Coordinates of C-alpha atoms in Angstrom, one line a residue:
X13 CA -12.6 7.9 -18.0
X14 CA -11.2 4.5 -19.0
X15 CA -12.8 3.0 -22.1
X16 CA -13.3 -0.7 -22.7
X17 CA -14.8 -2.9 -25.3
X18 CA -17.6 -4.0 -23.0
X19 CA -19.7 -2.3 -20.3
X20 CA -17.7 -1.8 -17.1
X21 CA -19.2 -2.4 -13.7
X22 CA -18.1 0.3 -11.2
X23 CA -17.0 -0.9 -7.9
X24 CA -15.5 1.0 -4.9
X25 CA -13.1 -0.8 -2.6
X26 CA -13.5 1.9 0.0
X27 CA -17.3 1.9 0.2
X28 CA -18.7 0.3 3.4
X29 CA -20.6 -2.3 1.3
X30 CA -17.6 -3.7 -0.6
X31 CA -14.2 -3.2 1.0
X32 CA -14.6 -1.9 4.5
X33 CA -16.9 -3.4 7.2
X34 CA -17.8 -0.1 8.6
X35 CA -18.0 3.4 7.1
X36 CA -16.2 4.9 10.1
X37 CA -12.8 3.5 9.1
X38 CA -9.9 5.9 9.1
X39 CA -8.6 4.7 5.7
X40 CA -11.0 6.2 3.2
X41 CA -10.7 7.7 -0.3
X42 CA -12.9 8.6 -3.2
X43 CA -11.3 6.2 -5.7
X44 CA -13.8 4.6 -8.1
X45 CA -12.8 1.2 -9.3
X46 CA -13.9 -0.5 -12.5
X47 CA -13.9 -4.1 -13.5
X48 CA -14.6 -6.0 -16.7
X49 CA -17.0 -8.9 -16.0
X50 CA -15.6 -12.2 -17.0
X51 CA -17.5 -13.9 -19.9
X52 CA -16.5 -17.3 -18.6
X53 CA -17.5 -17.7 -14.9
X54 CA -15.0 -20.6 -14.5
X55 CA -12.0 -18.2 -15.2
X56 CA -10.4 -16.6 -12.1
X57 CA -8.4 -14.0 -14.0
X58 CA -9.4 -11.6 -16.8
X59 CA -7.7 -8.8 -18.7
X60 CA -8.9 -5.3 -18.8
X61 CA -7.9 -2.8 -21.5
X62 CA -8.0 0.9 -20.4
X63 CA -7.2 3.9 -22.5
X64 CA -5.2 6.7 -20.7
X65 CA -4.5 10.2 -21.9
X66 CA -0.9 11.4 -22.3
X67 CA -0.3 14.9 -21.1
X68 CA 2.7 17.1 -21.8
X69 CA 4.6 19.0 -19.1
X70 CA 2.4 22.1 -19.9
X71 CA -0.8 20.1 -19.4
X72 CA -1.8 19.6 -23.1
X73 CA -3.0 16.3 -24.3
X74 CA -0.5 14.9 -26.8
X75 CA -1.8 11.3 -27.3
X76 CA -3.2 8.2 -25.7
X77 CA -1.9 4.9 -24.4
X78 CA -3.4 1.8 -23.0
X79 CA -3.1 -0.2 -19.8
X80 CA -3.8 -3.9 -20.3
X81 CA -3.4 -5.7 -16.9
X82 CA -4.7 -8.9 -15.4
X83 CA -7.5 -8.4 -12.9
X84 CA -9.6 -10.6 -10.7
X85 CA -13.3 -10.9 -11.5
X86 CA -15.7 -8.7 -9.5
X87 CA -16.9 -11.6 -7.3
X88 CA -13.3 -12.3 -6.0
X89 CA -11.6 -9.0 -6.4
X90 CA -12.5 -7.7 -3.0
X91 CA -11.2 -10.9 -1.3
X92 CA -7.9 -10.9 -3.2
X93 CA -7.1 -7.3 -2.5
X94 CA -8.2 -7.5 1.1
X95 CA -6.0 -10.5 1.7
X96 CA -3.0 -8.8 0.1
X97 CA -3.4 -5.5 2.1
X98 CA -3.9 -7.4 5.4
X99 CA -0.8 -9.4 4.7
X100 CA 1.3 -6.3 4.0
X101 CA 0.1 -4.6 7.2
X102 CA 0.6 -7.7 9.3
X103 CA 4.1 -8.2 8.0
X104 CA 5.1 -4.7 9.0
X105 CA 4.4 -5.4 12.6
X106 CA 7.7 -6.0 14.5
X107 CA 6.1 -8.0 17.3
X108 CA 8.6 -6.8 19.9
X109 CA 6.1 -5.6 22.5
X110 CA 6.8 -7.3 25.8
X111 CA 5.7 -7.0 29.5
X112 CA 7.0 -8.6 32.7
X113 CA 5.0 -11.2 34.6
X114 CA 5.1 -11.4 38.4
X115 CA 7.9 -14.0 38.1
X116 CA 10.0 -11.7 35.9
X117 CA 9.7 -8.5 37.9
X118 CA 12.8 -7.8 40.1
X119 CA 12.2 -8.1 43.8
X120 CA 9.2 -9.4 45.8
X121 CA 11.0 -12.4 47.3
X122 CA 10.4 -11.4 50.9
X123 CA 6.9 -11.5 52.4
X124 CA 6.0 -7.8 53.1
X125 CA 4.4 -8.4 56.5
X126 CA 3.3 -11.3 58.6
X127 CA 0.4 -13.5 57.5
X128 CA -1.7 -13.0 60.7
X129 CA -2.4 -10.5 63.4
X130 CA -2.1 -7.4 61.3
X131 CA -5.8 -7.1 60.2
X132 CA -4.6 -6.7 56.6
X133 CA -5.0 -8.8 53.5
X134 CA -2.6 -11.7 53.0
X135 CA 0.4 -10.6 50.9
X136 CA 3.0 -13.1 49.8
X137 CA 4.9 -10.7 47.4
X138 CA 5.0 -7.0 46.6
X139 CA 5.2 -7.9 42.9
X140 CA 1.7 -9.2 42.6
X141 CA -0.3 -7.9 39.6
X142 CA -2.8 -6.3 42.1
X143 CA -0.2 -3.9 43.4
X144 CA 1.7 -1.0 41.7
X145 CA 5.0 -2.1 40.4
X146 CA 3.9 -5.6 40.1
X147 CA 3.7 -7.9 37.1
X148 CA 1.2 -7.7 34.2
X149 CA -1.5 -10.3 33.7
X150 CA -1.8 -11.6 30.2
X151 CA 0.4 -8.9 28.8
X152 CA 1.9 -8.9 25.3
X153 CA 4.9 -11.0 24.6
X154 CA 7.2 -11.1 21.5
X155 CA 5.5 -12.9 18.6
X156 CA 5.7 -13.3 14.9
X157 CA 2.8 -11.5 13.1
X158 CA 3.9 -12.4 9.6
X159 CA 1.4 -14.0 7.2
X160 CA 2.3 -15.9 4.0
X161 CA 0.8 -15.0 0.6
X162 CA 1.5 -16.6 -2.7
X163 CA 3.5 -14.5 -5.2
X164 CA 0.9 -14.8 -7.9
X165 CA -1.8 -13.9 -5.6
X166 CA 0.0 -10.7 -4.5
X167 CA 0.8 -9.8 -8.1
X168 CA -2.9 -10.3 -9.0
X169 CA -4.0 -8.0 -6.2
X170 CA -1.6 -5.2 -7.3
X171 CA -2.6 -5.5 -10.9
X172 CA -6.3 -5.6 -10.0
X173 CA -5.9 -2.4 -8.0
X174 CA -3.9 -0.7 -10.8
X175 CA -6.4 -1.6 -13.5
X176 CA -9.3 -0.6 -11.3
X177 CA -7.8 2.8 -10.7
X178 CA -7.6 3.6 -14.4
X179 CA -10.5 6.1 -14.1
X180 CA -8.3 8.3 -11.9
X181 CA -5.0 7.7 -13.8
X182 CA -3.2 10.0 -16.2
X183 CA 0.1 9.6 -18.1
X184 CA 2.6 12.5 -18.1
X185 CA 5.5 12.6 -20.4
X186 CA 8.9 12.3 -18.8
X187 CA 9.5 15.5 -16.9
X188 CA 12.8 14.6 -15.1
X189 CA 14.8 17.2 -17.0
X190 CA 12.2 19.9 -16.7
X191 CA 13.3 21.0 -13.3
X192 CA 16.7 22.7 -13.4
X193 CA 16.8 23.1 -9.6
X194 CA 14.5 21.9 -6.8
X195 CA 11.5 24.1 -6.5
X196 CA 8.3 23.0 -4.7
X197 CA 6.3 26.0 -6.0
X198 CA 7.0 24.9 -9.6
X199 CA 6.0 21.3 -8.9
X200 CA 2.7 22.5 -7.4
X201 CA 2.0 24.6 -10.5
X202 CA 2.7 21.5 -12.7
X203 CA 0.2 19.5 -10.6
X204 CA -2.4 22.1 -11.3
X205 CA -1.6 22.1 -15.0
X206 CA -2.2 18.4 -15.1
X207 CA -5.6 18.8 -13.4
X208 CA -4.5 17.5 -10.0
X209 CA -5.4 19.1 -6.7
X210 CA -2.3 19.5 -4.5
X211 CA -4.6 18.9 -1.5
X212 CA -5.7 15.5 -2.7
X213 CA -3.5 12.4 -2.4
X214 CA -1.5 11.7 -5.5
X215 CA 0.9 8.8 -6.3
X216 CA 3.6 9.1 -8.9
X217 CA 5.0 5.9 -10.3
X218 CA 8.2 6.5 -12.3
X219 CA 11.0 4.2 -13.4
X220 CA 13.6 6.5 -11.8
X221 CA 13.0 9.6 -9.6
X222 CA 15.6 12.3 -10.5
X223 CA 17.1 14.2 -7.5
X224 CA 15.5 17.5 -8.6
X225 CA 12.1 16.0 -8.8
X226 CA 12.5 14.2 -5.5
X227 CA 13.5 17.4 -3.7
X228 CA 10.8 19.4 -5.4
X229 CA 8.0 17.1 -4.3
X230 CA 9.2 15.8 -0.9
X231 CA 7.7 18.8 1.0
X232 CA 4.2 18.0 -0.4
X233 CA 2.6 15.9 2.3
X234 CA -0.2 14.5 0.0
X235 CA 2.2 13.2 -2.6
X236 CA 4.1 9.9 -2.9
X237 CA 6.9 9.2 -5.4
X238 CA 7.4 5.5 -6.0
X239 CA 9.4 3.3 -8.4
X240 CA 8.6 -0.2 -9.5
X241 CA 10.8 -1.5 -6.7
X242 CA 8.9 0.4 -4.0
X243 CA 5.4 -0.1 -5.5
X244 CA 3.0 -1.4 -2.9
X245 CA -0.7 -2.1 -2.6
X246 CA -1.4 0.3 0.3
X247 CA -0.3 3.4 -1.5
X248 CA -2.3 2.4 -4.6
X249 CA -5.5 2.1 -2.6
X250 CA -4.7 5.2 -0.4
X251 CA -4.4 7.7 -3.3
X252 CA -7.0 9.8 -5.1
X253 CA -5.0 10.2 -8.3
X254 CA -2.4 8.0 -10.0
X255 CA 0.2 9.5 -12.3
X256 CA 2.3 7.3 -14.6
X257 CA 5.0 8.0 -17.2
X258 CA 5.1 6.2 -20.7
X259 CA 8.0 4.0 -19.6
X260 CA 6.1 3.0 -16.5
X261 CA 3.1 2.1 -18.5
X262 CA 5.2 -0.2 -20.7
X263 CA 6.7 -1.7 -17.5
X264 CA 3.3 -2.4 -16.0
X265 CA 2.0 -4.0 -19.2
X266 CA 5.0 -6.2 -19.3
X267 CA 5.1 -7.1 -15.6
X268 CA 1.3 -7.4 -14.8
X269 CA -0.1 -7.8 -18.3
X270 CA -1.8 -10.7 -20.0
X271 CA 1.3 -11.7 -22.0
X272 CA 3.4 -12.1 -18.9
X273 CA 4.6 -15.8 -19.0
X274 CA 6.2 -16.4 -15.6
X275 CA 8.6 -15.4 -12.9
X276 CA 12.3 -15.1 -13.7
X277 CA 15.3 -14.9 -11.4
X278 CA 15.1 -11.1 -11.5
X279 CA 11.4 -11.2 -10.6
X280 CA 12.1 -13.5 -7.7
X281 CA 14.8 -11.3 -6.4
X282 CA 12.6 -8.2 -6.7
X283 CA 9.8 -10.0 -4.9
X284 CA 12.1 -11.0 -2.0
X285 CA 13.3 -7.4 -1.7
X286 CA 9.7 -6.2 -1.6
X287 CA 8.9 -8.7 1.2
X288 CA 11.9 -7.5 3.2
X289 CA 10.8 -3.8 2.8
X290 CA 7.2 -4.6 3.8
X291 CA 8.5 -6.4 6.9
X292 CA 10.6 -3.5 8.1

């Protein structure tokens, strides 16, 4: 469990009382999130230091490292993360659903039968919405579902989720060269050595995913292999365990840490690419 200099308040984003409005939601995991209460209530951002164990490829503990990321205070964390995840899901909608109104359906220009002396209802067109093959009343039309979110707000939501998932996070030494050839069975055995259940959802965050590791893990349905360029909030919240490498920890501390000064040109390009990927 992550350690901190002060007492941590345990929060769960996926409990019905904090993150979801109803316990019957389809998206539910057992992640337990921890936050460090802010000493100054006027501050909107705080830093949380978490100690993570470093495991070898054989599953032995060989050291410890720390994860020092910015995080929103408990009273605003739920709102920040909720807004970011809703934005990502909204921006993925293509908005191309379209139906035809009675004026757009082909045909129906001729009156089907006389107005009077038939004993039937008055029909001016066969394309009325009340008849089969007619138009659709108030049907969907192409629209833009995208929602704007500030870059700093999105980064704060990701760093908050990462620092809050420290309780279920481990660090494994670089194992890219441990697999001589793709073998799913060997990767499952490695998961068990690291104390991970292959039936639980696990997310690996690596700087680069070697081809042998990618092919060894792609047949495991509960596993996600991500890089910093494909890191997203949904996969962070939708996993039971988070696995990092030492290089990834250094990257996260530099990118989402307290010492991060501001966005550079590379950061802006990376953010734009993330927005394009989330919108696809």
